Amino acid sequence: MYLLRRLERKIHYLRETAAMRLLYGEAFGWKNLSKSPQVTKGSIFNEYRSSLPWFTYPAIAQLLRIGIEGEKILEYGSGSSTSFFLEKGCNVKSIEDDEHWAGFVRSKIGSNLKVEIMLKAVHQGYVQSSHQLAAYGPSIVLIDGKNRRECAAEVAHYLQNHENSKTLWMVILDNSDWHGASYSILASCDEFVGFDYYGHGPYNNYSWCTTLFVRSNSTKFLERMKKAGPAKPMQNGLASNWSDKL
């Protein structure tokens, strides 16, 4: 009986994995992520078209549609998102607590003057204070690493108490369905609206949620949305053939 149950679970897993491969394809980041950087050999970085951040596919599609080229990024947690932002011409400051992982990421992105990976211990400088945020002045913050609630709290404090925080027009919270406290903190920020993108994404065989908190009165956001135009058919996060005559 035990072996039968294990076989049923395995069949269910294989069926779901096959469906995801059929829908999203190997070329767009559907890969199993090893737990060890020595084993991955860069597999978290998509080698076909672009690096895919570890967000849900609907969130990636929306970011590509809005456009984030040239933005100033502060990210908690480095990895495939670092490569994704750099490919879009962004300036990136990445806060990382794992020395070995930071070295692995640096080896994959190579020398690039637009990125700074800062190694910070979880309880010693990892969470950037509102004053540090003000000194850097990011336009987009990604919270996808350790201490997410504390990171969200400092972002909220920065928004409420620093004049130059008006340049910050988007906060990305990944795994928002798992981090209710972080979500609530960011949702309470004035002028920010959260858009939840549930679905599957690269590397995992389960669905989760990535939330984009956007400043509703941001001129940059409104201009980008206007430039993006009407919704277009998407294929694996990339625009496919589209006609405005239909």
Coordinates of N, CA and C in Angstrom, one line a residue:
M1 N 0.8 -1.2 0.0 CA 0.0 0.0 0.0 C 0.9 1.3 0.0
Y2 N 1.9 1.2 0.8 CA 2.8 2.4 0.9 C 3.5 2.7 -0.5
L3 N 3.9 1.6 -1.1 CA 4.6 1.7 -2.4 C 3.6 2.3 -3.5
L4 N 2.3 1.9 -3.4 CA 1.3 2.3 -4.3 C 1.1 3.8 -4.1
R5 N 1.0 4.3 -2.9 CA 0.8 5.7 -2.6 C 2.0 6.5 -3.1
R6 N 3.2 6.0 -3.0 CA 4.4 6.7 -3.5 C 4.4 6.8 -5.0
L7 N 3.9 5.7 -5.6 CA 3.8 5.6 -7.1 C 2.8 6.7 -7.6
E8 N 1.7 6.8 -6.9 CA 0.6 7.7 -7.3 C 1.2 9.1 -7.2
R9 N 1.9 9.4 -6.1 CA 2.5 10.8 -5.9 C 3.5 11.1 -7.1
K10 N 4.3 10.1 -7.4 CA 5.3 10.3 -8.5 C 4.6 10.5 -9.8
I11 N 3.5 9.8 -10.1 CA 2.8 10.0 -11.4 C 2.2 11.4 -11.4
H12 N 1.6 11.8 -10.3 CA 1.0 13.1 -10.2 C 2.1 14.2 -10.5
Y13 N 3.2 14.0 -9.9 CA 4.3 15.0 -10.0 C 4.8 15.1 -11.5
L14 N 5.0 13.9 -12.1 CA 5.4 13.8 -13.5 C 4.4 14.4 -14.4
R15 N 3.1 14.2 -14.2 CA 2.1 14.8 -15.0 C 2.1 16.3 -14.9
E16 N 2.2 16.8 -13.7 CA 2.2 18.3 -13.5 C 3.4 18.9 -14.2
T17 N 4.6 18.3 -13.9 CA 5.8 18.8 -14.5 C 5.8 18.8 -16.0
A18 N 5.2 17.7 -16.6 CA 5.1 17.6 -18.1 C 4.2 18.8 -18.6
A19 N 3.1 19.0 -17.9 CA 2.2 20.1 -18.3 C 2.9 21.5 -18.3
M20 N 3.7 21.7 -17.2 CA 4.4 23.0 -17.1 C 5.5 23.1 -18.2
R21 N 6.1 22.1 -18.5 CA 7.1 22.1 -19.6 C 6.4 22.4 -20.9
L22 N 5.3 21.8 -21.1 CA 4.5 22.0 -22.4 C 4.1 23.5 -22.5
L23 N 3.6 24.0 -21.3 CA 3.1 25.4 -21.3 C 4.2 26.5 -21.4
Y24 N 5.3 26.3 -20.7 CA 6.3 27.3 -20.6 C 7.6 27.0 -21.3
G25 N 7.9 25.7 -21.5 CA 9.0 25.4 -22.3 C 10.4 25.5 -21.5
E26 N 11.3 24.6 -21.9 CA 12.6 24.6 -21.3 C 13.3 26.0 -21.6
A27 N 13.1 26.6 -22.7 CA 13.8 27.8 -23.1 C 13.5 29.0 -22.3
F28 N 12.4 28.9 -21.5 CA 12.0 30.1 -20.7 C 12.2 29.8 -19.2
G29 N 13.1 29.0 -18.8 CA 13.5 29.0 -17.5 C 12.9 27.9 -16.6
W30 N 12.1 26.9 -17.3 CA 11.6 25.8 -16.5 C 12.7 24.8 -16.3
K31 N 13.4 25.0 -15.2 CA 14.5 24.1 -14.8 C 14.5 23.8 -13.3
N32 N 14.9 22.7 -13.0 CA 15.0 22.4 -11.6 C 16.3 23.0 -11.0
L33 N 16.1 23.8 -9.9 CA 17.2 24.5 -9.3 C 17.8 23.6 -8.2
S34 N 19.1 23.3 -8.4 CA 19.8 22.5 -7.4 C 20.0 23.3 -6.1
K35 N 20.2 22.7 -5.0 CA 20.4 23.4 -3.8 C 21.8 23.9 -3.6
S36 N 22.7 23.4 -4.5 CA 24.1 23.7 -4.3 C 24.6 24.5 -5.6
P37 N 25.2 25.7 -5.3 CA 25.7 26.5 -6.5 C 26.7 25.8 -7.3
Q38 N 27.5 24.9 -6.6 CA 28.5 24.1 -7.4 C 27.9 23.2 -8.4
V39 N 26.7 22.8 -8.2 CA 26.0 21.8 -9.1 C 25.2 22.6 -10.2
T40 N 24.7 23.8 -9.8 CA 23.8 24.4 -10.8 C 24.6 24.8 -12.1
K41 N 25.8 25.2 -11.9 CA 26.6 25.6 -13.1 C 25.9 26.6 -14.0
G42 N 25.2 27.6 -13.3 CA 24.6 28.6 -14.0 C 23.2 28.3 -14.5
S43 N 22.6 27.2 -14.0 CA 21.3 26.8 -14.5 C 20.2 27.8 -14.1
I44 N 20.5 28.6 -13.1 CA 19.4 29.6 -12.7 C 19.4 30.7 -13.7
F45 N 20.4 30.8 -14.6 CA 20.4 31.8 -15.6 C 20.0 31.3 -16.9
N46 N 19.0 31.8 -17.5 CA 18.4 31.3 -18.7 C 19.4 31.6 -19.9
E47 N 19.7 30.5 -20.7 CA 20.8 30.7 -21.7 C 20.2 31.0 -23.1
Y48 N 18.9 31.1 -23.2 CA 18.3 31.3 -24.5 C 18.0 32.7 -24.9
R49 N 17.2 33.4 -24.1 CA 16.8 34.7 -24.5 C 17.2 35.8 -23.4
S50 N 16.8 35.5 -22.2 CA 17.1 36.4 -21.2 C 17.1 35.7 -19.9
S51 N 17.8 36.3 -18.9 CA 17.7 35.7 -17.5 C 16.3 35.9 -17.0
L52 N 15.8 34.9 -16.3 CA 14.4 35.1 -15.7 C 14.6 35.2 -14.2
P53 N 14.0 36.2 -13.7 CA 14.0 36.3 -12.2 C 13.1 35.3 -11.6
W54 N 13.3 34.9 -10.4 CA 12.6 33.9 -9.7 C 11.2 34.4 -9.2
F55 N 10.5 35.0 -10.1 CA 9.1 35.5 -9.9 C 8.1 34.6 -10.6
T56 N 6.8 34.9 -10.4 CA 5.8 34.1 -11.2 C 5.8 34.7 -12.6
Y57 N 5.5 33.8 -13.6 CA 5.4 34.2 -15.0 C 4.5 35.4 -15.2
P58 N 3.3 35.5 -14.6 CA 2.5 36.7 -14.8 C 3.2 38.0 -14.4
A59 N 4.0 37.9 -13.2 CA 4.7 39.1 -12.8 C 5.8 39.5 -13.7
I60 N 6.5 38.5 -14.2 CA 7.6 38.7 -15.2 C 7.0 39.4 -16.5
A61 N 5.9 38.8 -16.9 CA 5.3 39.4 -18.1 C 4.9 40.8 -17.9
Q62 N 4.4 41.2 -16.8 CA 4.0 42.6 -16.5 C 5.2 43.5 -16.5
L63 N 6.3 43.0 -15.8 CA 7.5 43.8 -15.8 C 8.0 44.1 -17.2
L64 N 8.0 43.1 -18.0 CA 8.5 43.2 -19.4 C 7.6 44.2 -20.2
R65 N 6.3 44.1 -19.9 CA 5.3 45.0 -20.6 C 5.5 46.4 -20.2
I66 N 5.6 46.7 -18.8 CA 5.8 48.0 -18.4 C 7.1 48.6 -18.8
G67 N 8.1 47.8 -18.7 CA 9.5 48.2 -19.0 C 10.2 48.7 -17.8
I68 N 11.4 48.2 -17.5 CA 12.1 48.7 -16.3 C 13.5 49.1 -16.7
E69 N 13.7 49.4 -18.0 CA 15.0 49.7 -18.5 C 15.6 51.0 -17.8
G70 N 16.8 50.9 -17.4 CA 17.5 52.0 -16.8 C 17.1 52.4 -15.4
E71 N 16.4 51.5 -14.7 CA 16.0 51.9 -13.4 C 17.1 51.6 -12.4
K72 N 16.9 52.2 -11.2 CA 17.9 52.1 -10.1 C 17.4 51.1 -9.1
I73 N 18.0 49.9 -9.0 CA 17.4 48.8 -8.2 C 18.2 48.6 -6.9
L74 N 17.4 48.4 -5.9 CA 18.0 47.8 -4.6 C 17.3 46.5 -4.4
E75 N 18.0 45.4 -4.4 CA 17.4 44.1 -4.2 C 18.0 43.4 -3.0
Y76 N 17.1 42.8 -2.2 CA 17.5 42.0 -1.1 C 17.5 40.5 -1.6
G77 N 18.7 39.9 -1.8 CA 18.8 38.6 -2.4 C 19.2 38.7 -3.8
S78 N 20.4 38.2 -4.1 CA 21.0 38.2 -5.5 C 20.7 36.9 -6.2
G79 N 20.9 36.9 -7.5 CA 20.7 35.7 -8.2 C 20.2 36.0 -9.7
S80 N 19.3 35.2 -10.1 CA 18.8 35.4 -11.5 C 18.2 36.8 -11.7
S81 N 17.6 37.4 -10.6 CA 17.0 38.7 -10.8 C 18.1 39.7 -11.0
T82 N 19.3 39.5 -10.5 CA 20.4 40.5 -10.7 C 20.8 40.5 -12.2
S83 N 20.9 39.3 -12.8 CA 21.2 39.2 -14.2 C 20.0 39.8 -15.0
F84 N 18.8 39.6 -14.6 CA 17.6 40.1 -15.3 C 17.7 41.6 -15.4
F85 N 17.9 42.2 -14.2 CA 17.9 43.7 -14.1 C 19.1 44.3 -14.9
L86 N 20.3 43.6 -14.9 CA 21.4 44.1 -15.6 C 21.2 44.1 -17.1
E87 N 20.5 43.0 -17.6 CA 20.2 42.9 -19.0 C 19.2 44.0 -19.5
K88 N 18.5 44.6 -18.5 CA 17.6 45.7 -18.9 C 18.3 47.1 -18.7
G89 N 19.6 47.1 -18.5 CA 20.3 48.3 -18.3 C 20.2 49.0 -17.0
C90 N 19.7 48.3 -16.0 CA 19.5 48.9 -14.7 C 20.8 49.0 -13.9
N91 N 20.9 49.9 -13.0 CA 21.9 49.9 -12.0 C 21.4 49.2 -10.8
V92 N 22.2 48.2 -10.2 CA 21.8 47.3 -9.2 C 22.7 47.3 -8.0
K93 N 22.1 47.5 -6.8 CA 22.8 47.2 -5.6 C 22.1 46.0 -4.9
S94 N 22.8 45.0 -4.7 CA 22.3 43.7 -4.2 C 22.8 43.5 -2.8
I95 N 21.9 43.2 -1.9 CA 22.3 42.8 -0.5 C 22.2 41.3 -0.4
E96 N 23.3 40.7 0.0 CA 23.4 39.3 0.1 C 24.1 38.8 1.4
D97 N 23.6 37.8 2.0 CA 24.1 37.3 3.3 C 25.0 36.1 3.1
D98 N 25.0 35.4 2.0 CA 25.7 34.2 1.8 C 26.9 34.5 0.9
E99 N 28.1 34.3 1.5 CA 29.4 34.7 0.8 C 29.6 33.8 -0.4
H100 N 29.3 32.5 -0.2 CA 29.5 31.5 -1.3 C 28.6 31.8 -2.4
W101 N 27.3 32.1 -2.1 CA 26.4 32.4 -3.2 C 26.7 33.7 -3.9
A102 N 27.2 34.7 -3.1 CA 27.6 36.0 -3.7 C 28.7 35.8 -4.7
G103 N 29.7 34.9 -4.3 CA 30.8 34.6 -5.3 C 30.3 33.9 -6.5
F104 N 29.3 33.0 -6.4 CA 28.8 32.3 -7.5 C 28.1 33.3 -8.4
V105 N 27.3 34.2 -7.9 CA 26.6 35.2 -8.7 C 27.5 36.1 -9.4
R106 N 28.6 36.5 -8.7 CA 29.6 37.4 -9.4 C 30.3 36.7 -10.5
S107 N 30.5 35.4 -10.4 CA 31.1 34.6 -11.4 C 30.3 34.5 -12.7
K108 N 28.9 34.5 -12.5 CA 28.0 34.4 -13.6 C 27.8 35.7 -14.3
I109 N 27.8 36.8 -13.6 CA 27.5 38.1 -14.3 C 28.8 38.8 -14.8
G110 N 29.9 38.3 -14.3 CA 31.2 38.9 -14.7 C 31.4 40.3 -14.2
S111 N 32.3 41.0 -14.8 CA 32.6 42.4 -14.4 C 31.6 43.3 -15.0
N112 N 30.9 44.0 -14.2 CA 29.9 45.0 -14.6 C 29.9 46.1 -13.7
L113 N 30.1 47.3 -14.2 CA 30.2 48.5 -13.4 C 28.8 48.9 -12.8
K114 N 27.7 48.3 -13.4 CA 26.4 48.7 -13.0 C 25.9 47.9 -11.8
V115 N 26.7 47.0 -11.3 CA 26.2 46.2 -10.1 C 27.2 46.3 -9.0
E116 N 26.6 46.3 -7.8 CA 27.4 46.2 -6.6 C 26.7 45.1 -5.7
I117 N 27.4 44.0 -5.4 CA 26.9 43.0 -4.5 C 27.5 43.2 -3.1
M118 N 26.7 43.6 -2.1 CA 27.2 43.9 -0.8 C 26.9 42.7 0.1
L119 N 28.0 42.2 0.7 CA 27.9 41.0 1.6 C 27.6 41.5 3.0
K120 N 26.4 41.2 3.5 CA 26.0 41.7 4.8 C 25.4 40.5 5.6
A121 N 25.9 40.4 6.9 CA 25.3 39.4 7.8 C 23.9 39.7 8.1
V122 N 23.1 38.7 8.3 CA 21.6 38.8 8.5 C 21.3 39.8 9.6
H123 N 22.1 39.7 10.7 CA 21.8 40.6 11.8 C 22.8 41.7 12.0
Q124 N 23.6 42.0 10.9 CA 24.6 43.0 11.0 C 24.7 43.8 9.7
G125 N 23.7 44.6 9.4 CA 23.7 45.5 8.3 C 22.9 45.0 7.1
Y126 N 22.3 43.8 7.2 CA 21.6 43.3 6.0 C 20.4 44.2 5.7
V127 N 19.6 44.5 6.7 CA 18.4 45.4 6.5 C 18.9 46.8 6.4
Q128 N 18.7 47.4 5.2 CA 19.2 48.8 5.0 C 18.2 49.8 5.7
S129 N 18.8 50.7 6.5 CA 18.0 51.7 7.2 C 17.4 52.6 6.2
S130 N 16.4 53.4 6.7 CA 15.8 54.4 5.8 C 16.8 55.4 5.4
H131 N 17.8 55.7 6.2 CA 18.8 56.7 5.8 C 19.7 56.1 4.7
Q132 N 20.0 54.8 4.8 CA 20.8 54.2 3.7 C 20.0 54.1 2.4
L133 N 18.7 53.9 2.5 CA 17.9 53.9 1.4 C 17.8 55.3 0.7
A134 N 17.8 56.3 1.6 CA 17.7 57.7 1.1 C 19.1 58.1 0.4
A135 N 20.2 57.6 1.0 CA 21.5 57.8 0.4 C 21.6 57.2 -1.0
Y136 N 21.0 56.0 -1.2 CA 21.1 55.4 -2.5 C 20.0 55.9 -3.5
G137 N 18.8 56.1 -3.0 CA 17.7 56.6 -3.8 C 17.2 55.7 -4.9
P138 N 16.8 54.4 -4.5 CA 16.3 53.5 -5.5 C 15.0 53.9 -6.2
S139 N 14.8 53.5 -7.4 CA 13.5 53.7 -8.0 C 12.6 52.4 -7.9
I140 N 13.3 51.3 -7.7 CA 12.6 50.0 -7.5 C 13.3 49.2 -6.4
V141 N 12.6 48.7 -5.5 CA 13.1 47.8 -4.4 C 12.6 46.4 -4.6
L142 N 13.4 45.4 -4.6 CA 13.0 44.0 -4.6 C 13.3 43.4 -3.2
I143 N 12.2 42.9 -2.6 CA 12.4 42.2 -1.3 C 12.2 40.7 -1.6
D144 N 13.3 40.0 -1.6 CA 13.2 38.5 -2.0 C 14.4 37.8 -1.3
G145 N 14.7 38.2 -0.1 CA 15.8 37.6 0.6 C 15.4 37.3 2.1
K146 N 16.3 37.6 3.0 CA 16.1 37.3 4.4 C 15.4 38.5 5.0
N147 N 14.9 38.3 6.2 CA 14.3 39.4 7.1 C 13.3 40.3 6.3
R148 N 12.4 39.7 5.6 CA 11.5 40.4 4.7 C 10.7 41.4 5.4
R149 N 10.2 41.0 6.6 CA 9.3 42.0 7.4 C 10.1 43.2 7.7
E150 N 11.4 43.0 8.2 CA 12.2 44.1 8.6 C 12.6 45.0 7.4
C151 N 12.8 44.4 6.3 CA 13.1 45.1 5.1 C 11.9 46.0 4.7
A152 N 10.8 45.3 4.7 CA 9.5 46.1 4.3 C 9.3 47.2 5.3
A153 N 9.5 47.0 6.6 CA 9.3 48.1 7.6 C 10.2 49.3 7.3
E154 N 11.5 49.1 6.9 CA 12.4 50.2 6.6 C 12.0 50.9 5.3
V155 N 11.6 50.1 4.4 CA 11.1 50.7 3.1 C 9.9 51.7 3.4
A156 N 9.0 51.2 4.3 CA 7.8 52.0 4.7 C 8.2 53.2 5.4
H157 N 9.2 53.1 6.3 CA 9.7 54.3 7.0 C 10.4 55.3 6.1
Y158 N 11.1 54.7 5.1 CA 11.8 55.6 4.1 C 10.7 56.4 3.3
L159 N 9.7 55.7 2.9 CA 8.6 56.4 2.2 C 7.9 57.5 3.0
Q160 N 7.8 57.3 4.3 CA 7.1 58.2 5.1 C 7.9 59.4 5.6
N161 N 9.2 59.3 5.5 CA 10.1 60.3 6.2 C 11.2 60.9 5.4
H162 N 11.3 60.5 4.1 CA 12.4 61.1 3.3 C 11.8 61.6 2.0
E163 N 12.2 62.9 1.7 CA 11.6 63.6 0.6 C 12.0 62.9 -0.7
N164 N 13.3 62.4 -0.8 CA 13.7 61.8 -2.1 C 13.1 60.4 -2.3
S165 N 12.2 59.9 -1.4 CA 11.6 58.6 -1.6 C 10.5 58.7 -2.7
K166 N 10.2 59.9 -3.2 CA 9.3 60.0 -4.3 C 9.8 59.4 -5.6
T167 N 11.1 59.2 -5.7 CA 11.7 58.5 -6.8 C 11.4 57.0 -6.8
L168 N 11.0 56.5 -5.7 CA 10.7 55.0 -5.5 C 9.2 54.8 -6.0
W169 N 9.1 54.1 -7.1 CA 7.7 54.0 -7.7 C 7.3 52.5 -7.7
M170 N 8.1 51.6 -7.3 CA 7.7 50.2 -7.3 C 8.5 49.4 -6.2
V171 N 7.8 48.6 -5.5 CA 8.4 47.6 -4.6 C 7.9 46.2 -4.9
I172 N 8.8 45.3 -5.2 CA 8.4 43.9 -5.6 C 8.6 43.0 -4.4
L173 N 7.5 42.4 -4.0 CA 7.6 41.4 -2.9 C 7.3 40.0 -3.4
D174 N 8.4 39.2 -3.4 CA 8.1 37.8 -3.9 C 7.7 36.9 -2.8
N175 N 7.0 35.8 -3.2 CA 6.4 34.9 -2.2 C 5.5 35.7 -1.2
S176 N 4.8 36.6 -1.7 CA 3.9 37.4 -0.9 C 2.8 36.7 -0.2
D177 N 2.5 35.5 -0.8 CA 1.4 34.7 -0.2 C 2.0 34.0 1.1
W178 N 3.3 34.0 1.2 CA 3.9 33.4 2.4 C 4.3 34.4 3.5
H179 N 4.3 35.7 3.1 CA 4.8 36.7 4.0 C 3.8 37.8 4.2
G180 N 2.8 37.4 5.0 CA 1.6 38.3 5.2 C 2.0 39.5 6.0
A181 N 2.9 39.5 6.9 CA 3.3 40.7 7.7 C 4.0 41.7 6.7
S182 N 4.9 41.2 5.9 CA 5.5 42.1 4.9 C 4.5 42.7 4.0
Y183 N 3.6 41.9 3.5 CA 2.6 42.4 2.6 C 1.7 43.5 3.3
S184 N 1.3 43.3 4.5 CA 0.5 44.2 5.2 C 1.2 45.6 5.4
I185 N 2.5 45.5 5.7 CA 3.3 46.7 5.9 C 3.3 47.5 4.6
L186 N 3.6 46.9 3.5 CA 3.7 47.6 2.2 C 2.4 48.1 1.7
A187 N 1.3 47.3 2.0 CA 0.0 47.7 1.6 C -0.5 48.9 2.3
S188 N 0.1 49.2 3.5 CA -0.4 50.3 4.3 C 0.3 51.6 3.9
C189 N 1.3 51.5 3.0 CA 2.0 52.8 2.5 C 1.0 53.6 1.6
D190 N 1.0 54.9 1.9 CA 0.1 55.8 1.2 C 0.6 55.8 -0.3
E191 N -0.4 55.9 -1.2 CA -0.2 56.1 -2.6 C 0.2 54.8 -3.3
F192 N 0.5 53.7 -2.5 CA 0.9 52.5 -3.2 C -0.2 51.5 -3.3
V193 N -0.3 50.8 -4.4 CA -1.4 49.8 -4.7 C -0.7 48.5 -5.0
G194 N -1.1 47.4 -4.4 CA -0.5 46.1 -4.7 C -1.3 45.4 -5.7
F195 N -0.5 44.8 -6.7 CA -1.1 44.0 -7.7 C -0.5 42.6 -7.5
D196 N -1.3 41.6 -7.3 CA -0.9 40.2 -7.0 C -0.9 39.4 -8.2
Y197 N 0.2 38.8 -8.5 CA 0.4 37.9 -9.7 C 0.6 36.5 -9.2
Y198 N -0.5 35.7 -9.2 CA -0.4 34.3 -8.9 C -0.1 33.5 -10.1
G199 N 0.7 32.4 -9.9 CA 0.9 31.5 -11.0 C 2.2 30.7 -10.8
H200 N 2.5 29.9 -11.9 CA 3.8 29.2 -11.9 C 4.9 30.2 -12.3
G201 N 6.1 29.7 -12.1 CA 7.3 30.5 -12.5 C 8.5 29.6 -12.8
P202 N 9.6 30.2 -13.1 CA 10.8 29.4 -13.3 C 11.2 28.5 -12.1
Y203 N 11.8 27.4 -12.4 CA 12.5 26.6 -11.4 C 11.6 25.8 -10.5
N204 N 10.4 26.2 -10.2 CA 9.5 25.4 -9.3 C 8.5 24.7 -10.0
N205 N 7.9 23.6 -9.4 CA 6.8 22.9 -10.0 C 5.5 23.2 -9.2
Y206 N 5.4 24.3 -8.5 CA 4.2 24.7 -7.8 C 4.0 26.2 -8.1
S207 N 2.8 26.7 -7.8 CA 2.5 28.1 -8.0 C 2.7 28.9 -6.7
W208 N 2.9 30.2 -6.9 CA 3.0 31.1 -5.7 C 2.6 32.5 -6.2
C209 N 2.9 33.5 -5.4 CA 2.5 34.9 -5.7 C 3.6 35.9 -5.6
T210 N 3.8 36.7 -6.7 CA 4.7 37.8 -6.6 C 3.8 39.1 -6.7
T211 N 4.0 40.0 -5.8 CA 3.2 41.2 -5.7 C 4.0 42.4 -6.1
L212 N 3.5 43.2 -7.0 CA 4.1 44.5 -7.4 C 3.3 45.6 -6.7
F213 N 4.0 46.3 -5.8 CA 3.4 47.5 -5.2 C 3.8 48.7 -6.0
V214 N 2.9 49.4 -6.5 CA 3.2 50.5 -7.5 C 2.6 51.8 -6.9
R215 N 3.4 52.9 -7.0 CA 2.9 54.2 -6.6 C 1.9 54.6 -7.6
S216 N 0.7 54.8 -7.2 CA -0.4 55.0 -8.2 C -0.3 56.3 -8.9
N217 N 0.3 57.3 -8.2 CA 0.4 58.7 -8.9 C 1.8 58.9 -9.5
S218 N 2.5 57.9 -9.7 CA 3.9 58.0 -10.2 C 3.8 58.4 -11.7
T219 N 4.5 59.5 -12.0 CA 4.5 60.0 -13.4 C 5.2 58.9 -14.3
K220 N 6.3 58.4 -13.7 CA 7.0 57.4 -14.5 C 6.2 56.1 -14.8
F221 N 5.4 55.7 -13.8 CA 4.6 54.5 -13.9 C 3.5 54.8 -15.0
L222 N 2.9 55.9 -14.9 CA 1.8 56.3 -15.8 C 2.3 56.4 -17.2
E223 N 3.5 57.0 -17.4 CA 4.1 57.1 -18.7 C 4.5 55.8 -19.3
R224 N 5.0 54.9 -18.5 CA 5.4 53.6 -19.0 C 4.1 52.8 -19.4
M225 N 3.0 52.9 -18.6 CA 1.8 52.2 -18.9 C 1.2 52.7 -20.2
K226 N 1.3 54.0 -20.4 CA 0.8 54.6 -21.6 C 1.6 54.2 -22.8
K227 N 2.9 54.1 -22.7 CA 3.7 53.6 -23.7 C 3.5 52.2 -24.0
A228 N 3.2 51.4 -23.0 CA 3.0 49.9 -23.2 C 1.7 49.7 -24.0
G229 N 0.7 50.6 -23.9 CA -0.5 50.5 -24.7 C -1.4 49.4 -24.3
P230 N -2.3 49.0 -25.1 CA -3.3 47.9 -24.8 C -2.6 46.6 -24.4
A231 N -3.3 45.8 -23.7 CA -2.8 44.4 -23.4 C -2.6 43.7 -24.7
K232 N -1.5 42.9 -24.8 CA -1.1 42.2 -26.0 C -0.9 40.7 -25.6
P233 N -1.2 39.9 -26.6 CA -0.9 38.4 -26.4 C 0.5 38.2 -26.0
M234 N 0.7 37.3 -25.0 CA 2.1 37.1 -24.5 C 2.4 35.6 -24.7
Q235 N 3.6 35.3 -24.9 CA 4.1 33.9 -25.0 C 5.3 33.8 -24.1
N236 N 5.1 33.1 -23.0 CA 6.2 33.0 -22.0 C 6.8 34.3 -21.6
G237 N 6.0 35.3 -21.5 CA 6.4 36.6 -21.0 C 6.9 37.5 -22.1
L238 N 6.9 37.1 -23.3 CA 7.4 37.9 -24.4 C 6.3 38.1 -25.4
A239 N 6.2 39.3 -25.9 CA 5.1 39.7 -26.8 C 5.2 38.9 -28.1
S240 N 4.0 38.4 -28.5 CA 3.9 37.6 -29.8 C 3.3 38.5 -30.8
N241 N 3.0 38.0 -32.0 CA 2.3 38.8 -33.0 C 1.0 39.4 -32.5
W242 N 0.8 40.6 -32.9 CA -0.4 41.3 -32.4 C -0.8 42.4 -33.4
S243 N -2.1 42.6 -33.5 CA -2.6 43.5 -34.4 C -3.7 44.4 -33.7
D244 N -3.6 45.7 -34.0 CA -4.6 46.6 -33.3 C -5.8 46.7 -34.2
K245 N -5.9 45.9 -35.3 CA -7.1 45.9 -36.2 C -8.1 44.9 -35.8
L246 N -7.7 44.0 -34.9 CA -8.7 42.9 -34.5 C -9.6 43.4 -33.4

